[in-house]
mmCIF file of C-alpha atoms and ligand atoms in Angstrom:
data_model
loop_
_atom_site.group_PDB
_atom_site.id
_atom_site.type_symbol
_atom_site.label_atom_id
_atom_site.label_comp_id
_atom_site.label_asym_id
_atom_site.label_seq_id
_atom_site.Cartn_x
_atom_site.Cartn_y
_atom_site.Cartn_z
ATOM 1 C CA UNK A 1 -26.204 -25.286 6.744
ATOM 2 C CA UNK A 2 -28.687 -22.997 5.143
ATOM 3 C CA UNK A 3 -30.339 -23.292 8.162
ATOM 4 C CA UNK A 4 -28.045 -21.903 9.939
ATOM 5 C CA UNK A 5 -27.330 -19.136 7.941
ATOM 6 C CA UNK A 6 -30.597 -18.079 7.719
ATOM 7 C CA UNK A 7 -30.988 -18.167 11.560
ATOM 8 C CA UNK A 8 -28.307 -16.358 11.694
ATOM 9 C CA UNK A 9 -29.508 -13.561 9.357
ATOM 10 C CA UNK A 10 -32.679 -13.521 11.608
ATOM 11 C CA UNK A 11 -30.582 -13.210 14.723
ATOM 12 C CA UNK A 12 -28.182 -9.880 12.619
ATOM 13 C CA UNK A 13 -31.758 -8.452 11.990
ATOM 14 C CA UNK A 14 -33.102 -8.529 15.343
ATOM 15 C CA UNK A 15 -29.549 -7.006 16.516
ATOM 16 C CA UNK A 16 -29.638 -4.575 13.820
ATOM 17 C CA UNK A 17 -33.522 -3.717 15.022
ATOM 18 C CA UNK A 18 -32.543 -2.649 18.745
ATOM 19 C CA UNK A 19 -29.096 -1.340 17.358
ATOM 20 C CA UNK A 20 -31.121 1.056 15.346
ATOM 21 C CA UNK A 21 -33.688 1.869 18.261
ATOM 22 C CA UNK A 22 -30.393 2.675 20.366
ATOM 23 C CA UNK A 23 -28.994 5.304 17.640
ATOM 24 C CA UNK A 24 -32.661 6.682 17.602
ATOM 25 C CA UNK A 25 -32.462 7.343 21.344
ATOM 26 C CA UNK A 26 -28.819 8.372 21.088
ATOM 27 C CA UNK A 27 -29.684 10.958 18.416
ATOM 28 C CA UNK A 28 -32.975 12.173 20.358
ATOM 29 C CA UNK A 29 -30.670 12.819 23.573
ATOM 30 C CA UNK A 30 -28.328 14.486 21.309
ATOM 31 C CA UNK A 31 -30.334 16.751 19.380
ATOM 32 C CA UNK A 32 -32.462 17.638 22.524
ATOM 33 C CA UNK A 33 -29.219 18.929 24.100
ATOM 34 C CA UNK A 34 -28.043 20.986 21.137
ATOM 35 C CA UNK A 35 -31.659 22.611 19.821
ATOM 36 C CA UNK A 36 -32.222 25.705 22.127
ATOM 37 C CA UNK A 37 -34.672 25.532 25.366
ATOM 38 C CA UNK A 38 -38.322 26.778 24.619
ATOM 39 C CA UNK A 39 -37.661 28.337 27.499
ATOM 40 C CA UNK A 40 -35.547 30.565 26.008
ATOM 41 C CA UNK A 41 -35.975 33.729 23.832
ATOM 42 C CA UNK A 42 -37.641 34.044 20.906
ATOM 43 C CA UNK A 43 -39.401 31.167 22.597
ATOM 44 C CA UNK A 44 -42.194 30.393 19.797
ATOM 45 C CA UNK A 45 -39.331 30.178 17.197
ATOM 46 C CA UNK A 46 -37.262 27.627 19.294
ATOM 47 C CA UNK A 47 -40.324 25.997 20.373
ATOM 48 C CA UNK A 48 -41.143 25.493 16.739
ATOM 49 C CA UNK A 49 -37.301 24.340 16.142
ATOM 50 C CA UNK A 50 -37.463 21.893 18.531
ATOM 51 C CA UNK A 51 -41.119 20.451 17.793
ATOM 52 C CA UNK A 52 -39.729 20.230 14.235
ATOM 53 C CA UNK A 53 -36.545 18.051 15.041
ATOM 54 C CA UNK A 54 -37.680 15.895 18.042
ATOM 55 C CA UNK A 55 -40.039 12.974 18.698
ATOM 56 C CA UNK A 56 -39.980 11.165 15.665
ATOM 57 C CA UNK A 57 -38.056 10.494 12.530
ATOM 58 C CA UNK A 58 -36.489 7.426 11.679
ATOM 59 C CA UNK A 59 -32.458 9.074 11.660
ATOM 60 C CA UNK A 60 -31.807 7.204 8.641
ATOM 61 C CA UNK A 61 -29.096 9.653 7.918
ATOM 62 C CA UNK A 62 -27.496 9.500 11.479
ATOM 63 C CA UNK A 63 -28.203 5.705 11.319
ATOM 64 C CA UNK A 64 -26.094 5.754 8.131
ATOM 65 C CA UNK A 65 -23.072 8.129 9.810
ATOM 66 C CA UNK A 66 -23.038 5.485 12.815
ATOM 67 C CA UNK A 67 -22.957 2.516 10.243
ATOM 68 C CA UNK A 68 -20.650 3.884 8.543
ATOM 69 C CA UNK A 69 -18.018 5.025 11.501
ATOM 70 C CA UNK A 70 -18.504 0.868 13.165
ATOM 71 C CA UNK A 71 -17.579 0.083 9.509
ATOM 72 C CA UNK A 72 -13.953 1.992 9.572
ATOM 73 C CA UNK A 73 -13.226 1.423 12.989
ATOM 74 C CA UNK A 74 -14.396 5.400 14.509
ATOM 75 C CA UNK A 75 -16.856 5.564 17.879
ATOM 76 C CA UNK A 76 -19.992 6.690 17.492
ATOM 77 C CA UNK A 77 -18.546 9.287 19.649
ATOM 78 C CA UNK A 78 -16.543 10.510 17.003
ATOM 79 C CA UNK A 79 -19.455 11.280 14.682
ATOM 80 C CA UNK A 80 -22.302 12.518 17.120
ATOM 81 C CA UNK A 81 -21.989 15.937 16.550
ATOM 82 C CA UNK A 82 -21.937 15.376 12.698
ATOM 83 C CA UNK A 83 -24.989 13.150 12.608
ATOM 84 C CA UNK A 84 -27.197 16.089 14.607
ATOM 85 C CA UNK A 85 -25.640 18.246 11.711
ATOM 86 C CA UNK A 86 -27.105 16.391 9.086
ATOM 87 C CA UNK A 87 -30.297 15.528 10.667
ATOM 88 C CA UNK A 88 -30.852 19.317 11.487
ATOM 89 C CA UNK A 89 -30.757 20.317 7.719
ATOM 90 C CA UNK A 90 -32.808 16.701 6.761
ATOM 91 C CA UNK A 91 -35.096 18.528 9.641
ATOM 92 C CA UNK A 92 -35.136 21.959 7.713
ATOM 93 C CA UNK A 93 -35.854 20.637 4.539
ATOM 94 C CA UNK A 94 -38.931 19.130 5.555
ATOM 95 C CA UNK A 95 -40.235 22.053 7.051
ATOM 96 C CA UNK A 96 -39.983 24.316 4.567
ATOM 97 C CA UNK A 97 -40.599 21.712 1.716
ATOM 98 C CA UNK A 98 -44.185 21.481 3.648
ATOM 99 C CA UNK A 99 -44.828 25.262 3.248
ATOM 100 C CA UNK A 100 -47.736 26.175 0.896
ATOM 101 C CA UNK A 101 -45.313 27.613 -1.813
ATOM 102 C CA UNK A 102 -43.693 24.490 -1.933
ATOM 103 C CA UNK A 103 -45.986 21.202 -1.499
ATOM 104 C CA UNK A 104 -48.460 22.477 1.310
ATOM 105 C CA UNK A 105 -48.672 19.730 3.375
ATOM 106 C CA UNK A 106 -50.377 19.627 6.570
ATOM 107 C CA UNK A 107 -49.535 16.193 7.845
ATOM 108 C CA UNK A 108 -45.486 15.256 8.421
ATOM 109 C CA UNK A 109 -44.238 12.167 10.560
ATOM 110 C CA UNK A 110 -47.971 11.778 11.856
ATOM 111 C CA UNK A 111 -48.547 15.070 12.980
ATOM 112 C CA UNK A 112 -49.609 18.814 11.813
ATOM 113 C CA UNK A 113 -46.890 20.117 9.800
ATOM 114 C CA UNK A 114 -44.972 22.871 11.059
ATOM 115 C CA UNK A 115 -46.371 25.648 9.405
ATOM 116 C CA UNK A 116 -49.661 24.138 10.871
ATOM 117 C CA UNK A 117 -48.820 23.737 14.237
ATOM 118 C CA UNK A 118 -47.106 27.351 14.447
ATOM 119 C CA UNK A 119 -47.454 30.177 11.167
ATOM 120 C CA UNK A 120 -45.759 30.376 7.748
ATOM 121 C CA UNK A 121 -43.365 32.712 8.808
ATOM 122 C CA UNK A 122 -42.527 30.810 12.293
ATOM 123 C CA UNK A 123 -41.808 27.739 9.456
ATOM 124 C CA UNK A 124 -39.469 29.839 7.494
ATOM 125 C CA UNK A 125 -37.451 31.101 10.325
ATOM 126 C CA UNK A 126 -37.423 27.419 11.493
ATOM 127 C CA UNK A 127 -35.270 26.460 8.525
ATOM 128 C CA UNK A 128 -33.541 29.682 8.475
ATOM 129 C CA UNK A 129 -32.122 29.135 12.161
ATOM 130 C CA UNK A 130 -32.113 24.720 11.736
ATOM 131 C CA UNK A 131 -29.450 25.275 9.247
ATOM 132 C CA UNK A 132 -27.071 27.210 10.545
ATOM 133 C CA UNK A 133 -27.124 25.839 13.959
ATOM 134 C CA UNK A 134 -25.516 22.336 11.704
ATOM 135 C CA UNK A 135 -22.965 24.395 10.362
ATOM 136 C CA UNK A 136 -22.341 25.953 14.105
ATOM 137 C CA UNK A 137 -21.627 22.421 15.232
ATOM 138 C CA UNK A 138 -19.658 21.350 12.566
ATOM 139 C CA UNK A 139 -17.608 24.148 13.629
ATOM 140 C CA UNK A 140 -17.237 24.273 17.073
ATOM 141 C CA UNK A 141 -19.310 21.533 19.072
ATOM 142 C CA UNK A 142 -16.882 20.255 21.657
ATOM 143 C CA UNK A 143 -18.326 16.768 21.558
ATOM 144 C CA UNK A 144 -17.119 16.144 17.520
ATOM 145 C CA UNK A 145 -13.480 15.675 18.358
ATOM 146 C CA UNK A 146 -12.011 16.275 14.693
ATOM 147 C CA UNK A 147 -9.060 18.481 14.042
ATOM 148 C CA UNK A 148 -9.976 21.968 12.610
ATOM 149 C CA UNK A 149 -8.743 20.667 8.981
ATOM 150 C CA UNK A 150 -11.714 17.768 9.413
ATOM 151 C CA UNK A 151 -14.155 20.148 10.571
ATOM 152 C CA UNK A 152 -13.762 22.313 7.524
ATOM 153 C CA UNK A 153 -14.018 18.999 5.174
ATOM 154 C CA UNK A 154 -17.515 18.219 7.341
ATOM 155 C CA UNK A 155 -18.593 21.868 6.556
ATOM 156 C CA UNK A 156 -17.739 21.656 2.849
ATOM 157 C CA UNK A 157 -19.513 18.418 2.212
ATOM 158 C CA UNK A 158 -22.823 19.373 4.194
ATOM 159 C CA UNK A 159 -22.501 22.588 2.625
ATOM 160 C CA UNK A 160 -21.944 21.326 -0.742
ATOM 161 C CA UNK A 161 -25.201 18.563 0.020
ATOM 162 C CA UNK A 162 -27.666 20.729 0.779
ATOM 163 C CA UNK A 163 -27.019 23.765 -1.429
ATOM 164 C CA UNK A 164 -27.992 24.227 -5.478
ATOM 165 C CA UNK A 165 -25.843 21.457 -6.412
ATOM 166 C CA UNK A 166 -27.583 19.153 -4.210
ATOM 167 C CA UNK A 167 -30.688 19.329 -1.998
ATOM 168 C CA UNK A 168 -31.800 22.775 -3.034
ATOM 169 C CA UNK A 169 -30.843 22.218 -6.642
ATOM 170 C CA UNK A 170 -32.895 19.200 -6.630
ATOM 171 C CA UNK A 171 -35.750 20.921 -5.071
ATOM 172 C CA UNK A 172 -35.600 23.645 -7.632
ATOM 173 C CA UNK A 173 -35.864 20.901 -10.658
ATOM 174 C CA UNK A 174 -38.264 19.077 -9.384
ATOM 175 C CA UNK A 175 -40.728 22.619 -8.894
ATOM 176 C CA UNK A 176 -39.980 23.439 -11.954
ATOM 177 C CA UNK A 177 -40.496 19.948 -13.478
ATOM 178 C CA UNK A 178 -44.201 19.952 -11.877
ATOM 179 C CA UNK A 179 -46.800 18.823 -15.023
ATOM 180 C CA UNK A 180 -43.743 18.107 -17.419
ATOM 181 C CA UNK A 181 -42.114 15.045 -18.288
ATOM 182 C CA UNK A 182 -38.821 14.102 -17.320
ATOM 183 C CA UNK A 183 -37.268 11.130 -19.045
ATOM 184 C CA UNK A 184 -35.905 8.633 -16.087
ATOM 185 C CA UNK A 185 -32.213 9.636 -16.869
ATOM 186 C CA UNK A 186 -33.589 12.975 -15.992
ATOM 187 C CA UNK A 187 -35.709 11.906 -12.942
ATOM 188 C CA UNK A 188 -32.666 9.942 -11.237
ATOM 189 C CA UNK A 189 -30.562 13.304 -11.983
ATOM 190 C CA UNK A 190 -33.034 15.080 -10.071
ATOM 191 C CA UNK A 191 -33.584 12.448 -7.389
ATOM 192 C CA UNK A 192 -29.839 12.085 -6.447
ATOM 193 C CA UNK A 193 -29.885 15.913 -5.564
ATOM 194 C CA UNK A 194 -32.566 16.382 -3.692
ATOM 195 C CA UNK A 195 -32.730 12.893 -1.561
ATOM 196 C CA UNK A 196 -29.703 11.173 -2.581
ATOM 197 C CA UNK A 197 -26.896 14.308 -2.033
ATOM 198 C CA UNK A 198 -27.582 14.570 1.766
ATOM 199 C CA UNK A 199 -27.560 10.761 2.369
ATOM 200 C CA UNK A 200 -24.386 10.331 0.293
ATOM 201 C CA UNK A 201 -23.277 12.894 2.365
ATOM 202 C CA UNK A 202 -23.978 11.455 5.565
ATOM 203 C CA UNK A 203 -21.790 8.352 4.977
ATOM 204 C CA UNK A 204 -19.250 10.589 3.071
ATOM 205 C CA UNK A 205 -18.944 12.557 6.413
ATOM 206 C CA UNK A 206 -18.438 9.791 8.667
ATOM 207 C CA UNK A 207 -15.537 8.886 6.117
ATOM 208 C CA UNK A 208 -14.001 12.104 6.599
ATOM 209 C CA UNK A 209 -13.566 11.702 10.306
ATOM 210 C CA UNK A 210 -11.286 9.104 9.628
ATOM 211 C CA UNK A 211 -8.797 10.849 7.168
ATOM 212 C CA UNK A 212 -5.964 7.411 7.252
ATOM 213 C CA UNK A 213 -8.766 5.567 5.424
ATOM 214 C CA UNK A 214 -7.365 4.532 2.078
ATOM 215 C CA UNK A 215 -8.601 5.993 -1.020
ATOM 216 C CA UNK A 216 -10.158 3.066 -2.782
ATOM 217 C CA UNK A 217 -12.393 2.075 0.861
ATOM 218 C CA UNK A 218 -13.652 6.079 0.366
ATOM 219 C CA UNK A 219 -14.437 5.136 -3.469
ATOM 220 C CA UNK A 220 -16.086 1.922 -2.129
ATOM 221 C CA UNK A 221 -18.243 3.937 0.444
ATOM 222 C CA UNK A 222 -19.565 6.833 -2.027
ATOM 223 C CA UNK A 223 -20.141 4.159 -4.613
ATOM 224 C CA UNK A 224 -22.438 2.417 -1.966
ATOM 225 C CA UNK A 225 -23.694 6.031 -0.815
ATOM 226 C CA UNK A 226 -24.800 7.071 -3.734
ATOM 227 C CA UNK A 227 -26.741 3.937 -5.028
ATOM 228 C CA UNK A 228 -28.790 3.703 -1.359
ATOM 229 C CA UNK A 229 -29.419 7.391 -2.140
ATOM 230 C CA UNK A 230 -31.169 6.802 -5.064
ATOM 231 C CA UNK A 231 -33.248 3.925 -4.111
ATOM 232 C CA UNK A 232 -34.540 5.701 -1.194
ATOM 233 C CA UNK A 233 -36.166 8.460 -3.347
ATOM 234 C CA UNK A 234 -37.508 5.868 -5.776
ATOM 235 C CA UNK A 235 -38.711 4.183 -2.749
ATOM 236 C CA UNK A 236 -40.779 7.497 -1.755
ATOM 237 C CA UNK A 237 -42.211 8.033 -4.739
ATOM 238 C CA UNK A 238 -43.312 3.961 -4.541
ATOM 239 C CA UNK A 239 -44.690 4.223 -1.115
ATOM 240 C CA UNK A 240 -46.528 7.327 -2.350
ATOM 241 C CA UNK A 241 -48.373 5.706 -4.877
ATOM 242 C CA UNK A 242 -48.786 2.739 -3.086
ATOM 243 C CA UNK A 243 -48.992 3.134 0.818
ATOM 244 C CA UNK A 244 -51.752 5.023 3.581
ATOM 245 C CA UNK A 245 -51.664 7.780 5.666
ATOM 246 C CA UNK A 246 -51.483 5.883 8.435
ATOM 247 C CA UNK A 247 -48.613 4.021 7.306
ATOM 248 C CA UNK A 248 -46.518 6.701 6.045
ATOM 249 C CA UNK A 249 -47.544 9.659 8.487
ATOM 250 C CA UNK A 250 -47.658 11.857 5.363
ATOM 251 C CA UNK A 251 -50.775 12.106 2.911
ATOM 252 C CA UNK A 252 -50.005 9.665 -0.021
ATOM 253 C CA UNK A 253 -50.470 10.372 -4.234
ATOM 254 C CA UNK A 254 -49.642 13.480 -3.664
ATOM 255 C CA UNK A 255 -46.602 13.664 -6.416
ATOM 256 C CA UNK A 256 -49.456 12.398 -8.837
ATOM 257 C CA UNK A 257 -51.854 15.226 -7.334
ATOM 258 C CA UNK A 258 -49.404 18.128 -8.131
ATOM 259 C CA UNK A 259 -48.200 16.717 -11.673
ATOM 260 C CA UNK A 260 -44.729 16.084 -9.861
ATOM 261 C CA UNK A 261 -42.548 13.718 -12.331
ATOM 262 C CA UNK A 262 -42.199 10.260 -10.215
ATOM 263 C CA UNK A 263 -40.390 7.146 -10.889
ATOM 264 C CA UNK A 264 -43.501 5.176 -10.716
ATOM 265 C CA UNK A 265 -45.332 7.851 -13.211
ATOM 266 C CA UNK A 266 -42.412 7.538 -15.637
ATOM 267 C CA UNK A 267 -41.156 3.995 -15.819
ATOM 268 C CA UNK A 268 -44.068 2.232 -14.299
ATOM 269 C CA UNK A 269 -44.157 0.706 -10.392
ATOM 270 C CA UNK A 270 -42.522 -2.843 -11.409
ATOM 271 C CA UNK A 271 -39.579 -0.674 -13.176
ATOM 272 C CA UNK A 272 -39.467 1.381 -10.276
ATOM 273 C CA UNK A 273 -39.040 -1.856 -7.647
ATOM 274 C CA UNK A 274 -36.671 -3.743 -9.881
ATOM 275 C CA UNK A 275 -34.477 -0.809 -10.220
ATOM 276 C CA UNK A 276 -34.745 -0.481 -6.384
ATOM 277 C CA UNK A 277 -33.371 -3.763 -5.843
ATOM 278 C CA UNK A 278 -30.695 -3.438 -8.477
ATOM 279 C CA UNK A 279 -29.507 -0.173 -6.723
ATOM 280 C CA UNK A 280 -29.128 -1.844 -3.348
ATOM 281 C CA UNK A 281 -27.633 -5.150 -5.223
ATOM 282 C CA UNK A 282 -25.084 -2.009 -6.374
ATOM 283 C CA UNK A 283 -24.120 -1.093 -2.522
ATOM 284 C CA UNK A 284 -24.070 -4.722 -1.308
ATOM 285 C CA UNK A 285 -21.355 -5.369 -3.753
ATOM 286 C CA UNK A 286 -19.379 -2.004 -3.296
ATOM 287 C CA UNK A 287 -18.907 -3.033 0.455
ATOM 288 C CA UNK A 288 -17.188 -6.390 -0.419
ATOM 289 C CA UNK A 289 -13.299 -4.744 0.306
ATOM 290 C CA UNK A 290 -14.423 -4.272 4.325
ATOM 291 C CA UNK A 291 -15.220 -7.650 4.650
ATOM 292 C CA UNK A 292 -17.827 -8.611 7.599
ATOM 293 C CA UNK A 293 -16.660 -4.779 8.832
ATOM 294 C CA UNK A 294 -19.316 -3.596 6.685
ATOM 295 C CA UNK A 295 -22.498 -5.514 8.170
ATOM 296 C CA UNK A 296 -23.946 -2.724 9.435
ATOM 297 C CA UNK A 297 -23.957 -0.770 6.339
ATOM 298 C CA UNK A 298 -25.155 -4.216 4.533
ATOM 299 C CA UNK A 299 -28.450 -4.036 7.631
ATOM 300 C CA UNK A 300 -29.375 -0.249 6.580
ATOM 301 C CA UNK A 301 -29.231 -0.896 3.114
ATOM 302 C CA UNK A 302 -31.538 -4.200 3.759
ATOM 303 C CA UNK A 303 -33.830 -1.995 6.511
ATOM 304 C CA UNK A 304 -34.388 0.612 3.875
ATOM 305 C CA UNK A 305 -35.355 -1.694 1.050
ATOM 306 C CA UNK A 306 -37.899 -3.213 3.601
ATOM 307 C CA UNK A 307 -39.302 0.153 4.796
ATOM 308 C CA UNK A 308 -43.234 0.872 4.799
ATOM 309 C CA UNK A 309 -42.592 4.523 5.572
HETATM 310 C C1 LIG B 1 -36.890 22.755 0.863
HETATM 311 C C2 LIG B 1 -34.473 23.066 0.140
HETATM 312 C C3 LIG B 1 -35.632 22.203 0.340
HETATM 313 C C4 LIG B 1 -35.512 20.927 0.026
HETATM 314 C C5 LIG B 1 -36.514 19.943 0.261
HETATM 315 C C6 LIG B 1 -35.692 16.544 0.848
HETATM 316 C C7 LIG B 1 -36.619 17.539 0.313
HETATM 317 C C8 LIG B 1 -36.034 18.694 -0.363
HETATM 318 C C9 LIG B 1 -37.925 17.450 0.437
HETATM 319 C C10 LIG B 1 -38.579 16.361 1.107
HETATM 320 C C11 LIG B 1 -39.644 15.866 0.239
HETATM 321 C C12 LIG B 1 -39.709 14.444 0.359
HETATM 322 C C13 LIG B 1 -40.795 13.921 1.203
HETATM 323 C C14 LIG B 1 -38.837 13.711 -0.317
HETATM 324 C C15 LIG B 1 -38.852 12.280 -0.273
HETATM 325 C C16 LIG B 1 -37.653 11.694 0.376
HETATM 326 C C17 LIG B 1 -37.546 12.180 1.737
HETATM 327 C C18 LIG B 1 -36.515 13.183 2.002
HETATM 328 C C19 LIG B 1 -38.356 11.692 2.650
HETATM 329 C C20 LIG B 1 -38.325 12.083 4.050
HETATM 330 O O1 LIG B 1 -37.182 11.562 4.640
HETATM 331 P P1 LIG B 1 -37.291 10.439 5.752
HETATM 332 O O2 LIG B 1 -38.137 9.326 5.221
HETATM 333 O O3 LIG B 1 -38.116 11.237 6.841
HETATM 334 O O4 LIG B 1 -35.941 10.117 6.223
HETATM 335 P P2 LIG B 1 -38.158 11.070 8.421
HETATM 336 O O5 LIG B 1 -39.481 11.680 8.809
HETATM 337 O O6 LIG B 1 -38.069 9.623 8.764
HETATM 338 O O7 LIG B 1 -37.001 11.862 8.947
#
């Protein structure tokens, strides 16, 4: 019998493997076809949009919007257009988190950064036009087919995720927290606004394009949200301390380099992976009202407590 079962968890994870490859194509096509030509006007700017968004990335956060919509029963169809949204201003963030004001970084996902590839102010403008090219699909991209009252929902809760009370916010502590202390109450505060808000977010959305669901399965799905949220960013500042540049596509230690409070730094590493698995222990059992529905959801959360980058 056990077996079987764990066969059959083998066989789920080599589903969930090419599943995920599939999204990653999907969400390649889809951003491709939304991000403006480089052969259009100012082409150095949409150059540097596009060469910012495409080619690599895992789409964790569009991974989690698809996951989440097979979950309740929506296409991914119906949640396209909302998963480019949120992977435009993941996109953004990176950028301009690489600039030299914030952590000047001149390796991301492998290759130069953008400011690197391009100029500083190329970079900025890069965010400046990534983010409101989410909120222009959110509002009118044919392909999303929510009612007007959904798209305003989608707008608020991206809106809500990426501004000062979420990834912004969390960006601002966390500058301001470089070669201080924060206890790990603090640290997690931190953490679930810059990382966790726009991956909550993501699942939150999906959620919203199926208004019918009941109130208790939305509870269930932040609840699960929020804890993979969390883990993630504990997760990065693990695989900081403890992977390669090669692995991770990113130079590594730097948190520890610029005095930046880490999980690891705060509460030691076997804290930091013990509270990992306790968070994702957290989402497994929030999902238990959808049944085998949820599998999908249960594959992410076991993908990103694997991850090496
Ligand atoms: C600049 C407003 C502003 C915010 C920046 C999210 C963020 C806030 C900065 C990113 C810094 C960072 C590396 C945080 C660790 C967690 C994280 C967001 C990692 C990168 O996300 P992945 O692993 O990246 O999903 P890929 O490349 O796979 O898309």
């Amino acid at each position: 019998m056990e077996a079987r079962v764990a066969s059959s968890d083998v066989e789920a994870r080599d589903a969930f493997s090419l599943k995920l490859k599939s999204w990653q194509a999907r969400m390649e096509r889809a951003l491709a076809a939304r991000l403006p030509s480089a052969d259009v006007e100012p082409r150095r700017l949409h150059a540097a949009m596009r060469y910012s968004v495409l080619g690599s990335g895992k789409r964790v956060r569009p991974a989690l919007l698809f996951a989440t919509a097979a979950t309740i029963g929506l296409s991914e169809d119906e949640v396209e257009g909302a998963a480019c949204a949120v992977e435009l201003i993941h996109a953004y963030s990176l950028v301009h988190d690489d600039l030299p004001a914030m952590d000047d970084d001149d390796l991301r996902r492998g290759r130069p950064t953008c400011h690197r590839a391009f100029d500083e102010a190329t970079a900025v403008l890069v965010g400046d036009a990534l983010q409101p090219l989410a909120f222009e699909i959110l509002a009118r991209d044919a392909a999303l087919p929510a009612a007007s009252g959904i798209r305003v929902q989608l707008i608020g809760l991206l809106a809500e995720a990426s501004g000062s009370s979420g990834m912004a916010g969390g960006q601002a502590i966390d500058l301001a927290a470089k070669g201080r202390t924060l206890d790990v109450p603090g640290l997690e505060a931190m953490h679930e606004r810059k990382t966790g808000a726009l991956i909550r977010a993501s699942v939150l959305m999906a959620a919203a394009c199926a208004p019918t669901l009941p109130r208790e399965q939305q509870a269930a799905l932040a609840t699960y949200a929020q804890a993979i949220g969390l883990a993630f960013q504990i997760q990065d500042d693990v695989l900081d301390e403890t992977s390669d540049v090669a692995t991770l596509g990113k130079a590594v230690g730097a948190d520890r380099r610029q005095g930046r409070p880490t999980y690891p730094a705060v509460a030691g590493i076997s804290v930091a992976r013990e509270r990992i698995r306790t968070l994702h222990e957290r989402a497994s059992t929030a999902l238990a009202s959808f049944g085998a529905a949820a599998e999908p959801l249960h594959l992410i959360s076991a993908w990103l407590l694997m991850r090496r980058n």
